[in-house]
Amino acid sequence: MQIDDSVMTRQERISFMLRSLYSGHGYERYRMSKFEEYDLYSRNKDFLFSDGVITFTDTTGRLMALKPDVTLSIVKNRKDTPGTLQKLYYHENVYRVSAAADGFREQTQVGLECMGEVNDTCIAEVLRLAVESLRLCSAEFVLEISHLGILNAFVDAIAPDEKVKQAILDCAGQKNLHGISGICRENHLAEGAGNALIRLLSLYGTPRTVMPKIRELAEEYGAGEMAAQLGRAVAGFTGSDLENKILIDFSATGDLRYYNGVAFKGFISGIPGSVLSGGQYDKLMRKMGRKDRAIGFAVFLDMLERLTEEETDRA
């Protein structure tokens, strides 16, 4: 189907191409209400991108909220389907405090979710679609991938309690290696306790260059199978024209109360911050009473407004 550039904005063109990409891979369009009961978001505040939520009371007296997130609504409103895989995509507006902290904004997302029997093949497909999504937006992009299970194993080995663990994870997300060393000293941990984690966070590059070192490190901490899973997820990129667009970076983190396994963020040249974010969120599913496994990502279309027409046309 041809896209008529004369009647569509840049954002609309990209949205159309993304939806066509997902539907072409067997993903079904999911539509939802603009609002949910506020309790859904109050119980999962840490999962949200921002703390602010717009609330109102409906005619029955229930406290409702304009949705600040799509994934939570999908998890709440779908049911487990043992032995099958639900492949969904969406094009929705969310209502959040903007990164510039200038009040609430209506923001547009296009994304996808896989729920059910999520296996290595499904994870690899989602990563491939994330890369293809970035390529539809711009030719100058990278996808940074990590594995939260591996990161968690390294942090657990050195953190005496949850408070110290969270402080170390915060430093990991900022790639603050000196901060990790400082936390170890302040808490009188054994000399060199954080060295292996610092080595892990220092690894940055294509799967071909860094996966052998990750496997070697992970074996020492009982995370060998998780390293193997990460290797299988990214194996399809080695030797392809996308190989140099895929970077392993363990600072690509997420909240370990909700996320597990593979996590990733997408970046486009000229745009500060990630324009795509995703990962496995089995822990969120368990927290909300679901047994299915899950993985997904979202593309933040509003951030693409910074792209010039030339950059989009080259994509």
PDB file of N, CA and C in Angstrom, residues 179-269:
ATOM      1  N   GLY A 179      31.164   5.215  41.315  1.00  0.00           N
ATOM      2  CA  GLY A 179      30.122   5.168  42.332  1.00  0.00           C
ATOM      3  C   GLY A 179      29.983   3.783  42.932  1.00  0.00           C
ATOM      4  N   ILE A 180      30.089   2.745  42.092  1.00  0.00           N
ATOM      5  CA  ILE A 180      30.005   1.368  42.588  1.00  0.00           C
ATOM      6  C   ILE A 180      31.159   1.079  43.545  1.00  0.00           C
ATOM      7  N   SER A 181      32.361   1.506  43.170  1.00  0.00           N
ATOM      8  CA  SER A 181      33.525   1.312  44.049  1.00  0.00           C
ATOM      9  C   SER A 181      33.322   2.043  45.369  1.00  0.00           C
ATOM     10  N   GLY A 182      32.755   3.260  45.289  1.00  0.00           N
ATOM     11  CA  GLY A 182      32.514   4.038  46.499  1.00  0.00           C
ATOM     12  C   GLY A 182      31.513   3.374  47.419  1.00  0.00           C
ATOM     13  N   ILE A 183      30.441   2.807  46.854  1.00  0.00           N
ATOM     14  CA  ILE A 183      29.432   2.116  47.661  1.00  0.00           C
ATOM     15  C   ILE A 183      30.052   0.905  48.360  1.00  0.00           C
ATOM     16  N   CYS A 184      30.912   0.187  47.647  1.00  0.00           N
ATOM     17  CA  CYS A 184      31.573  -0.973  48.251  1.00  0.00           C
ATOM     18  C   CYS A 184      32.445  -0.544  49.427  1.00  0.00           C
ATOM     19  N   ARG A 185      33.165   0.574  49.275  1.00  0.00           N
ATOM     20  CA  ARG A 185      34.010   1.054  50.373  1.00  0.00           C
ATOM     21  C   ARG A 185      33.167   1.524  51.551  1.00  0.00           C
ATOM     22  N   GLU A 186      32.113   2.290  51.251  1.00  0.00           N
ATOM     23  CA  GLU A 186      31.268   2.841  52.328  1.00  0.00           C
ATOM     24  C   GLU A 186      30.592   1.752  53.157  1.00  0.00           C
ATOM     25  N   ASN A 187      30.317   0.612  52.525  1.00  0.00           N
ATOM     26  CA  ASN A 187      29.643  -0.469  53.228  1.00  0.00           C
ATOM     27  C   ASN A 187      30.611  -1.556  53.691  1.00  0.00           C
ATOM     28  N   HIS A 188      31.908  -1.242  53.626  1.00  0.00           N
ATOM     29  CA  HIS A 188      32.961  -2.122  54.137  1.00  0.00           C
ATOM     30  C   HIS A 188      32.892  -3.524  53.533  1.00  0.00           C
ATOM     31  N   LEU A 189      32.602  -3.560  52.233  1.00  0.00           N
ATOM     32  CA  LEU A 189      32.594  -4.846  51.549  1.00  0.00           C
ATOM     33  C   LEU A 189      34.029  -5.287  51.285  1.00  0.00           C
ATOM     34  N   ALA A 190      34.198  -6.560  51.004  1.00  0.00           N
ATOM     35  CA  ALA A 190      35.538  -7.097  50.768  1.00  0.00           C
ATOM     36  C   ALA A 190      36.228  -6.333  49.640  1.00  0.00           C
ATOM     37  N   GLU A 191      37.529  -6.164  49.787  1.00  0.00           N
ATOM     38  CA  GLU A 191      38.283  -5.437  48.766  1.00  0.00           C
ATOM     39  C   GLU A 191      38.113  -6.113  47.405  1.00  0.00           C
ATOM     40  N   GLY A 192      37.793  -5.321  46.401  1.00  0.00           N
ATOM     41  CA  GLY A 192      37.603  -5.855  45.054  1.00  0.00           C
ATOM     42  C   GLY A 192      36.257  -6.503  44.836  1.00  0.00           C
ATOM     43  N   ALA A 193      35.319  -6.330  45.791  1.00  0.00           N
ATOM     44  CA  ALA A 193      34.016  -6.991  45.685  1.00  0.00           C
ATOM     45  C   ALA A 193      33.268  -6.598  44.414  1.00  0.00           C
ATOM     46  N   GLY A 194      33.429  -5.339  43.999  1.00  0.00           N
ATOM     47  CA  GLY A 194      32.683  -4.874  42.830  1.00  0.00           C
ATOM     48  C   GLY A 194      33.433  -4.994  41.522  1.00  0.00           C
ATOM     49  N   ASN A 195      34.607  -5.602  41.538  1.00  0.00           N
ATOM     50  CA  ASN A 195      35.443  -5.623  40.325  1.00  0.00           C
ATOM     51  C   ASN A 195      34.790  -6.355  39.161  1.00  0.00           C
ATOM     52  N   ALA A 196      34.174  -7.507  39.453  1.00  0.00           N
ATOM     53  CA  ALA A 196      33.562  -8.280  38.367  1.00  0.00           C
ATOM     54  C   ALA A 196      32.395  -7.516  37.750  1.00  0.00           C
ATOM     55  N   LEU A 197      31.592  -6.863  38.583  1.00  0.00           N
ATOM     56  CA  LEU A 197      30.481  -6.064  38.065  1.00  0.00           C
ATOM     57  C   LEU A 197      31.002  -4.904  37.224  1.00  0.00           C
ATOM     58  N   ILE A 198      32.055  -4.278  37.691  1.00  0.00           N
ATOM     59  CA  ILE A 198      32.650  -3.173  36.937  1.00  0.00           C
ATOM     60  C   ILE A 198      33.180  -3.666  35.591  1.00  0.00           C
ATOM     61  N   ARG A 199      33.754  -4.849  35.572  1.00  0.00           N
ATOM     62  CA  ARG A 199      34.214  -5.437  34.296  1.00  0.00           C
ATOM     63  C   ARG A 199      33.040  -5.678  33.359  1.00  0.00           C
ATOM     64  N   LEU A 200      31.926  -6.188  33.927  1.00  0.00           N
ATOM     65  CA  LEU A 200      30.738  -6.447  33.109  1.00  0.00           C
ATOM     66  C   LEU A 200      30.208  -5.145  32.503  1.00  0.00           C
ATOM     67  N   LEU A 201      30.105  -4.105  33.325  1.00  0.00           N
ATOM     68  CA  LEU A 201      29.579  -2.827  32.854  1.00  0.00           C
ATOM     69  C   LEU A 201      30.529  -2.134  31.879  1.00  0.00           C
ATOM     70  N   SER A 202      31.804  -2.506  31.925  1.00  0.00           N
ATOM     71  CA  SER A 202      32.784  -1.903  31.022  1.00  0.00           C
ATOM     72  C   SER A 202      32.721  -2.508  29.627  1.00  0.00           C
ATOM     73  N   LEU A 203      32.084  -3.677  29.512  1.00  0.00           N
ATOM     74  CA  LEU A 203      31.954  -4.313  28.205  1.00  0.00           C
ATOM     75  C   LEU A 203      30.925  -3.560  27.370  1.00  0.00           C
ATOM     76  N   TYR A 204      31.308  -3.147  26.189  1.00  0.00           N
ATOM     77  CA  TYR A 204      30.416  -2.392  25.316  1.00  0.00           C
ATOM     78  C   TYR A 204      30.852  -2.628  23.874  1.00  0.00           C
ATOM     79  N   GLY A 205      29.958  -3.164  23.084  1.00  0.00           N
ATOM     80  CA  GLY A 205      30.302  -3.404  21.691  1.00  0.00           C
ATOM     81  C   GLY A 205      29.333  -4.353  21.042  1.00  0.00           C
ATOM     82  N   THR A 206      29.640  -4.775  19.840  1.00  0.00           N
ATOM     83  CA  THR A 206      28.773  -5.679  19.099  1.00  0.00           C
ATOM     84  C   THR A 206      28.795  -7.056  19.747  1.00  0.00           C
ATOM     85  N   PRO A 207      27.745  -7.846  19.534  1.00  0.00           N
ATOM     86  CA  PRO A 207      27.723  -9.196  20.114  1.00  0.00           C
ATOM     87  C   PRO A 207      28.964 -10.012  19.757  1.00  0.00           C
ATOM     88  N   ARG A 208      29.450  -9.883  18.537  1.00  0.00           N
ATOM     89  CA  ARG A 208      30.622 -10.655  18.116  1.00  0.00           C
ATOM     90  C   ARG A 208      31.830 -10.349  19.002  1.00  0.00           C
ATOM     91  N   THR A 209      31.987  -9.081  19.392  1.00  0.00           N
ATOM     92  CA  THR A 209      33.179  -8.682  20.135  1.00  0.00           C
ATOM     93  C   THR A 209      33.058  -8.913  21.641  1.00  0.00           C
ATOM     94  N   VAL A 210      31.856  -8.800  22.201  1.00  0.00           N
ATOM     95  CA  VAL A 210      31.751  -8.852  23.664  1.00  0.00           C
ATOM     96  C   VAL A 210      31.107 -10.117  24.228  1.00  0.00           C
ATOM     97  N   MET A 211      30.345 -10.875  23.429  1.00  0.00           N
ATOM     98  CA  MET A 211      29.665 -12.043  23.986  1.00  0.00           C
ATOM     99  C   MET A 211      30.636 -13.087  24.543  1.00  0.00           C
ATOM    100  N   PRO A 212      31.782 -13.362  23.919  1.00  0.00           N
ATOM    101  CA  PRO A 212      32.702 -14.335  24.527  1.00  0.00           C
ATOM    102  C   PRO A 212      33.138 -13.919  25.927  1.00  0.00           C
ATOM    103  N   LYS A 213      33.387 -12.633  26.154  1.00  0.00           N
ATOM    104  CA  LYS A 213      33.807 -12.149  27.473  1.00  0.00           C
ATOM    105  C   LYS A 213      32.649 -12.213  28.464  1.00  0.00           C
ATOM    106  N   ILE A 214      31.430 -11.932  27.996  1.00  0.00           N
ATOM    107  CA  ILE A 214      30.256 -12.018  28.869  1.00  0.00           C
ATOM    108  C   ILE A 214      30.039 -13.453  29.321  1.00  0.00           C
ATOM    109  N   ARG A 215      30.160 -14.401  28.392  1.00  0.00           N
ATOM    110  CA  ARG A 215      29.973 -15.806  28.752  1.00  0.00           C
ATOM    111  C   ARG A 215      31.000 -16.233  29.805  1.00  0.00           C
ATOM    112  N   GLU A 216      32.232 -15.805  29.623  1.00  0.00           N
ATOM    113  CA  GLU A 216      33.292 -16.173  30.563  1.00  0.00           C
ATOM    114  C   GLU A 216      33.008 -15.612  31.953  1.00  0.00           C
ATOM    115  N   LEU A 217      32.638 -14.345  32.033  1.00  0.00           N
ATOM    116  CA  LEU A 217      32.325 -13.722  33.320  1.00  0.00           C
ATOM    117  C   LEU A 217      31.088 -14.353  33.960  1.00  0.00           C
ATOM    118  N   ALA A 218      30.053 -14.570  33.142  1.00  0.00           N
ATOM    119  CA  ALA A 218      28.780 -15.078  33.669  1.00  0.00           C
ATOM    120  C   ALA A 218      28.929 -16.469  34.278  1.00  0.00           C
ATOM    121  N   GLU A 219      29.770 -17.310  33.692  1.00  0.00           N
ATOM    122  CA  GLU A 219      29.977 -18.661  34.217  1.00  0.00           C
ATOM    123  C   GLU A 219      30.451 -18.621  35.656  1.00  0.00           C
ATOM    124  N   GLU A 220      31.268 -17.632  35.994  1.00  0.00           N
ATOM    125  CA  GLU A 220      31.817 -17.532  37.349  1.00  0.00           C
ATOM    126  C   GLU A 220      30.734 -17.221  38.379  1.00  0.00           C
ATOM    127  N   TYR A 221      29.606 -16.646  37.934  1.00  0.00           N
ATOM    128  CA  TYR A 221      28.562 -16.223  38.859  1.00  0.00           C
ATOM    129  C   TYR A 221      27.266 -17.023  38.683  1.00  0.00           C
ATOM    130  N   GLY A 222      27.380 -18.192  38.089  1.00  0.00           N
ATOM    131  CA  GLY A 222      26.217 -19.049  37.939  1.00  0.00           C
ATOM    132  C   GLY A 222      25.188 -18.527  36.966  1.00  0.00           C
ATOM    133  N   ALA A 223      25.624 -17.652  36.073  1.00  0.00           N
ATOM    134  CA  ALA A 223      24.697 -17.054  35.099  1.00  0.00           C
ATOM    135  C   ALA A 223      25.000 -17.522  33.680  1.00  0.00           C
ATOM    136  N   GLY A 224      25.603 -18.677  33.563  1.00  0.00           N
ATOM    137  CA  GLY A 224      26.002 -19.176  32.242  1.00  0.00           C
ATOM    138  C   GLY A 224      24.840 -19.373  31.295  1.00  0.00           C
ATOM    139  N   GLU A 225      23.721 -19.936  31.794  1.00  0.00           N
ATOM    140  CA  GLU A 225      22.567 -20.181  30.927  1.00  0.00           C
ATOM    141  C   GLU A 225      21.932 -18.864  30.486  1.00  0.00           C
ATOM    142  N   MET A 226      21.931 -17.863  31.369  1.00  0.00           N
ATOM    143  CA  MET A 226      21.383 -16.552  30.993  1.00  0.00           C
ATOM    144  C   MET A 226      22.250 -15.893  29.924  1.00  0.00           C
ATOM    145  N   ALA A 227      23.561 -16.069  30.030  1.00  0.00           N
ATOM    146  CA  ALA A 227      24.457 -15.546  28.991  1.00  0.00           C
ATOM    147  C   ALA A 227      24.208 -16.265  27.669  1.00  0.00           C
ATOM    148  N   ALA A 228      23.945 -17.568  27.755  1.00  0.00           N
ATOM    149  CA  ALA A 228      23.636 -18.330  26.542  1.00  0.00           C
ATOM    150  C   ALA A 228      22.340 -17.835  25.914  1.00  0.00           C
ATOM    151  N   GLN A 229      21.345 -17.516  26.764  1.00  0.00           N
ATOM    152  CA  GLN A 229      20.075 -16.988  26.249  1.00  0.00           C
ATOM    153  C   GLN A 229      20.294 -15.660  25.538  1.00  0.00           C
ATOM    154  N   LEU A 230      21.085 -14.780  26.151  1.00  0.00           N
ATOM    155  CA  LEU A 230      21.389 -13.502  25.502  1.00  0.00           C
ATOM    156  C   LEU A 230      22.089 -13.730  24.177  1.00  0.00           C
ATOM    157  N   GLY A 231      23.031 -14.675  24.164  1.00  0.00           N
ATOM    158  CA  GLY A 231      23.736 -14.976  22.925  1.00  0.00           C
ATOM    159  C   GLY A 231      22.806 -15.459  21.828  1.00  0.00           C
ATOM    160  N   ARG A 232      21.838 -16.313  22.199  1.00  0.00           N
ATOM    161  CA  ARG A 232      20.882 -16.802  21.197  1.00  0.00           C
ATOM    162  C   ARG A 232      19.985 -15.673  20.688  1.00  0.00           C
ATOM    163  N   ALA A 233      19.642 -14.749  21.570  1.00  0.00           N
ATOM    164  CA  ALA A 233      18.744 -13.649  21.186  1.00  0.00           C
ATOM    165  C   ALA A 233      19.376 -12.736  20.146  1.00  0.00           C
ATOM    166  N   VAL A 234      20.683 -12.555  20.219  1.00  0.00           N
ATOM    167  CA  VAL A 234      21.355 -11.610  19.315  1.00  0.00           C
ATOM    168  C   VAL A 234      22.122 -12.300  18.196  1.00  0.00           C
ATOM    169  N   ALA A 235      22.124 -13.633  18.175  1.00  0.00           N
ATOM    170  CA  ALA A 235      22.942 -14.374  17.201  1.00  0.00           C
ATOM    171  C   ALA A 235      22.598 -14.027  15.760  1.00  0.00           C
ATOM    172  N   GLY A 236      21.320 -13.761  15.495  1.00  0.00           N
ATOM    173  CA  GLY A 236      20.901 -13.497  14.122  1.00  0.00           C
ATOM    174  C   GLY A 236      21.460 -12.225  13.519  1.00  0.00           C
ATOM    175  N   PHE A 237      21.978 -11.330  14.343  1.00  0.00           N
ATOM    176  CA  PHE A 237      22.512 -10.073  13.826  1.00  0.00           C
ATOM    177  C   PHE A 237      23.954 -10.199  13.342  1.00  0.00           C
ATOM    178  N   THR A 238      24.687 -11.192  13.860  1.00  0.00           N
ATOM    179  CA  THR A 238      26.087 -11.356  13.490  1.00  0.00           C
ATOM    180  C   THR A 238      26.207 -11.704  12.016  1.00  0.00           C
ATOM    181  N   GLY A 239      27.012 -10.929  11.314  1.00  0.00           N
ATOM    182  CA  GLY A 239      27.203 -11.141   9.883  1.00  0.00           C
ATOM    183  C   GLY A 239      26.175 -10.466   9.008  1.00  0.00           C
ATOM    184  N   SER A 240      25.169  -9.802   9.612  1.00  0.00           N
ATOM    185  CA  SER A 240      24.148  -9.106   8.834  1.00  0.00           C
ATOM    186  C   SER A 240      24.524  -7.641   8.654  1.00  0.00           C
ATOM    187  N   ASP A 241      23.745  -6.933   7.835  1.00  0.00           N
ATOM    188  CA  ASP A 241      24.000  -5.509   7.622  1.00  0.00           C
ATOM    189  C   ASP A 241      23.648  -4.679   8.850  1.00  0.00           C
ATOM    190  N   LEU A 242      23.037  -5.311   9.857  1.00  0.00           N
ATOM    191  CA  LEU A 242      22.657  -4.612  11.085  1.00  0.00           C
ATOM    192  C   LEU A 242      23.634  -4.861  12.232  1.00  0.00           C
ATOM    193  N   GLU A 243      24.670  -5.643  11.989  1.00  0.00           N
ATOM    194  CA  GLU A 243      25.552  -6.067  13.074  1.00  0.00           C
ATOM    195  C   GLU A 243      26.110  -4.896  13.869  1.00  0.00           C
ATOM    196  N   ASN A 244      26.536  -3.846  13.188  1.00  0.00           N
ATOM    197  CA  ASN A 244      27.149  -2.707  13.877  1.00  0.00           C
ATOM    198  C   ASN A 244      26.130  -1.782  14.532  1.00  0.00           C
ATOM    199  N   LYS A 245      24.846  -2.080  14.330  1.00  0.00           N
ATOM    200  CA  LYS A 245      23.793  -1.286  14.971  1.00  0.00           C
ATOM    201  C   LYS A 245      23.369  -1.884  16.317  1.00  0.00           C
ATOM    202  N   ILE A 246      23.877  -3.068  16.641  1.00  0.00           N
ATOM    203  CA  ILE A 246      23.498  -3.777  17.855  1.00  0.00           C
ATOM    204  C   ILE A 246      24.665  -3.720  18.828  1.00  0.00           C
ATOM    205  N   LEU A 247      24.422  -3.172  20.004  1.00  0.00           N
ATOM    206  CA  LEU A 247      25.474  -3.020  21.002  1.00  0.00           C
ATOM    207  C   LEU A 247      25.023  -3.639  22.322  1.00  0.00           C
ATOM    208  N   ILE A 248      25.886  -4.437  22.908  1.00  0.00           N
ATOM    209  CA  ILE A 248      25.628  -4.974  24.235  1.00  0.00           C
ATOM    210  C   ILE A 248      26.085  -3.932  25.250  1.00  0.00           C
ATOM    211  N   ASP A 249      25.185  -3.555  26.155  1.00  0.00           N
ATOM    212  CA  ASP A 249      25.487  -2.517  27.143  1.00  0.00           C
ATOM    213  C   ASP A 249      24.673  -2.791  28.397  1.00  0.00           C
ATOM    214  N   PHE A 250      25.330  -3.203  29.477  1.00  0.00           N
ATOM    215  CA  PHE A 250      24.618  -3.585  30.691  1.00  0.00           C
ATOM    216  C   PHE A 250      24.148  -2.405  31.518  1.00  0.00           C
ATOM    217  N   SER A 251      24.347  -1.200  31.017  1.00  0.00           N
ATOM    218  CA  SER A 251      23.736  -0.043  31.677  1.00  0.00           C
ATOM    219  C   SER A 251      22.314   0.184  31.176  1.00  0.00           C
ATOM    220  N   ALA A 252      21.879  -0.590  30.173  1.00  0.00           N
ATOM    221  CA  ALA A 252      20.484  -0.536  29.694  1.00  0.00           C
ATOM    222  C   ALA A 252      19.639  -1.349  30.668  1.00  0.00           C
ATOM    223  N   THR A 253      19.235  -0.711  31.770  1.00  0.00           N
ATOM    224  CA  THR A 253      18.576  -1.436  32.858  1.00  0.00           C
ATOM    225  C   THR A 253      17.086  -1.122  32.915  1.00  0.00           C
ATOM    226  N   GLY A 254      16.409  -1.846  33.784  1.00  0.00           N
ATOM    227  CA  GLY A 254      15.004  -1.597  34.085  1.00  0.00           C
ATOM    228  C   GLY A 254      14.770  -1.981  35.530  1.00  0.00           C
ATOM    229  N   ASP A 255      13.613  -1.663  36.065  1.00  0.00           N
ATOM    230  CA  ASP A 255      13.305  -1.975  37.450  1.00  0.00           C
ATOM    231  C   ASP A 255      13.183  -3.489  37.609  1.00  0.00           C
ATOM    232  N   LEU A 256      14.061  -4.072  38.438  1.00  0.00           N
ATOM    233  CA  LEU A 256      14.098  -5.524  38.584  1.00  0.00           C
ATOM    234  C   LEU A 256      12.881  -6.082  39.311  1.00  0.00           C
ATOM    235  N   ARG A 257      12.024  -5.221  39.866  1.00  0.00           N
ATOM    236  CA  ARG A 257      10.781  -5.707  40.456  1.00  0.00           C
ATOM    237  C   ARG A 257       9.767  -6.063  39.375  1.00  0.00           C
ATOM    238  N   TYR A 258       9.977  -5.590  38.165  1.00  0.00           N
ATOM    239  CA  TYR A 258       9.035  -5.808  37.071  1.00  0.00           C
ATOM    240  C   TYR A 258       9.668  -6.546  35.896  1.00  0.00           C
ATOM    241  N   TYR A 259      10.933  -6.245  35.624  1.00  0.00           N
ATOM    242  CA  TYR A 259      11.594  -6.767  34.436  1.00  0.00           C
ATOM    243  C   TYR A 259      12.540  -7.909  34.773  1.00  0.00           C
ATOM    244  N   ASN A 260      12.792  -8.735  33.786  1.00  0.00           N
ATOM    245  CA  ASN A 260      13.754  -9.830  33.905  1.00  0.00           C
ATOM    246  C   ASN A 260      14.286 -10.110  32.506  1.00  0.00           C
ATOM    247  N   GLY A 261      15.372 -10.816  32.419  1.00  0.00           N
ATOM    248  CA  GLY A 261      15.849 -11.237  31.115  1.00  0.00           C
ATOM    249  C   GLY A 261      16.321 -10.094  30.246  1.00  0.00           C
ATOM    250  N   VAL A 262      16.089 -10.230  28.943  1.00  0.00           N
ATOM    251  CA  VAL A 262      16.585  -9.272  27.957  1.00  0.00           C
ATOM    252  C   VAL A 262      15.878  -7.928  28.107  1.00  0.00           C
ATOM    253  N   ALA A 263      16.665  -6.854  28.128  1.00  0.00           N
ATOM    254  CA  ALA A 263      16.141  -5.484  28.155  1.00  0.00           C
ATOM    255  C   ALA A 263      16.881  -4.687  27.096  1.00  0.00           C
ATOM    256  N   PHE A 264      16.234  -3.667  26.522  1.00  0.00           N
ATOM    257  CA  PHE A 264      16.883  -2.941  25.430  1.00  0.00           C
ATOM    258  C   PHE A 264      16.318  -1.538  25.289  1.00  0.00           C
ATOM    259  N   LYS A 265      17.145  -0.670  24.707  1.00  0.00           N
ATOM    260  CA  LYS A 265      16.759   0.707  24.426  1.00  0.00           C
ATOM    261  C   LYS A 265      17.302   1.099  23.055  1.00  0.00           C
ATOM    262  N   GLY A 266      16.502   1.908  22.330  1.00  0.00           N
ATOM    263  CA  GLY A 266      16.897   2.349  21.004  1.00  0.00           C
ATOM    264  C   GLY A 266      17.163   3.840  20.969  1.00  0.00           C
ATOM    265  N   PHE A 267      18.217   4.220  20.274  1.00  0.00           N
ATOM    266  CA  PHE A 267      18.627   5.615  20.187  1.00  0.00           C
ATOM    267  C   PHE A 267      18.811   6.018  18.724  1.00  0.00           C
ATOM    268  N   ILE A 268      18.472   7.271  18.437  1.00  0.00           N
ATOM    269  CA  ILE A 268      18.625   7.831  17.099  1.00  0.00           C
ATOM    270  C   ILE A 268      19.513   9.059  17.182  1.00  0.00           C
ATOM    271  N   SER A 269      20.412   9.189  16.237  1.00  0.00           N
ATOM    272  CA  SER A 269      21.337  10.325  16.212  1.00  0.00           C
ATOM    273  C   SER A 269      20.568  11.643  16.198  1.00  0.00           C
TER     274      SER A 269
END
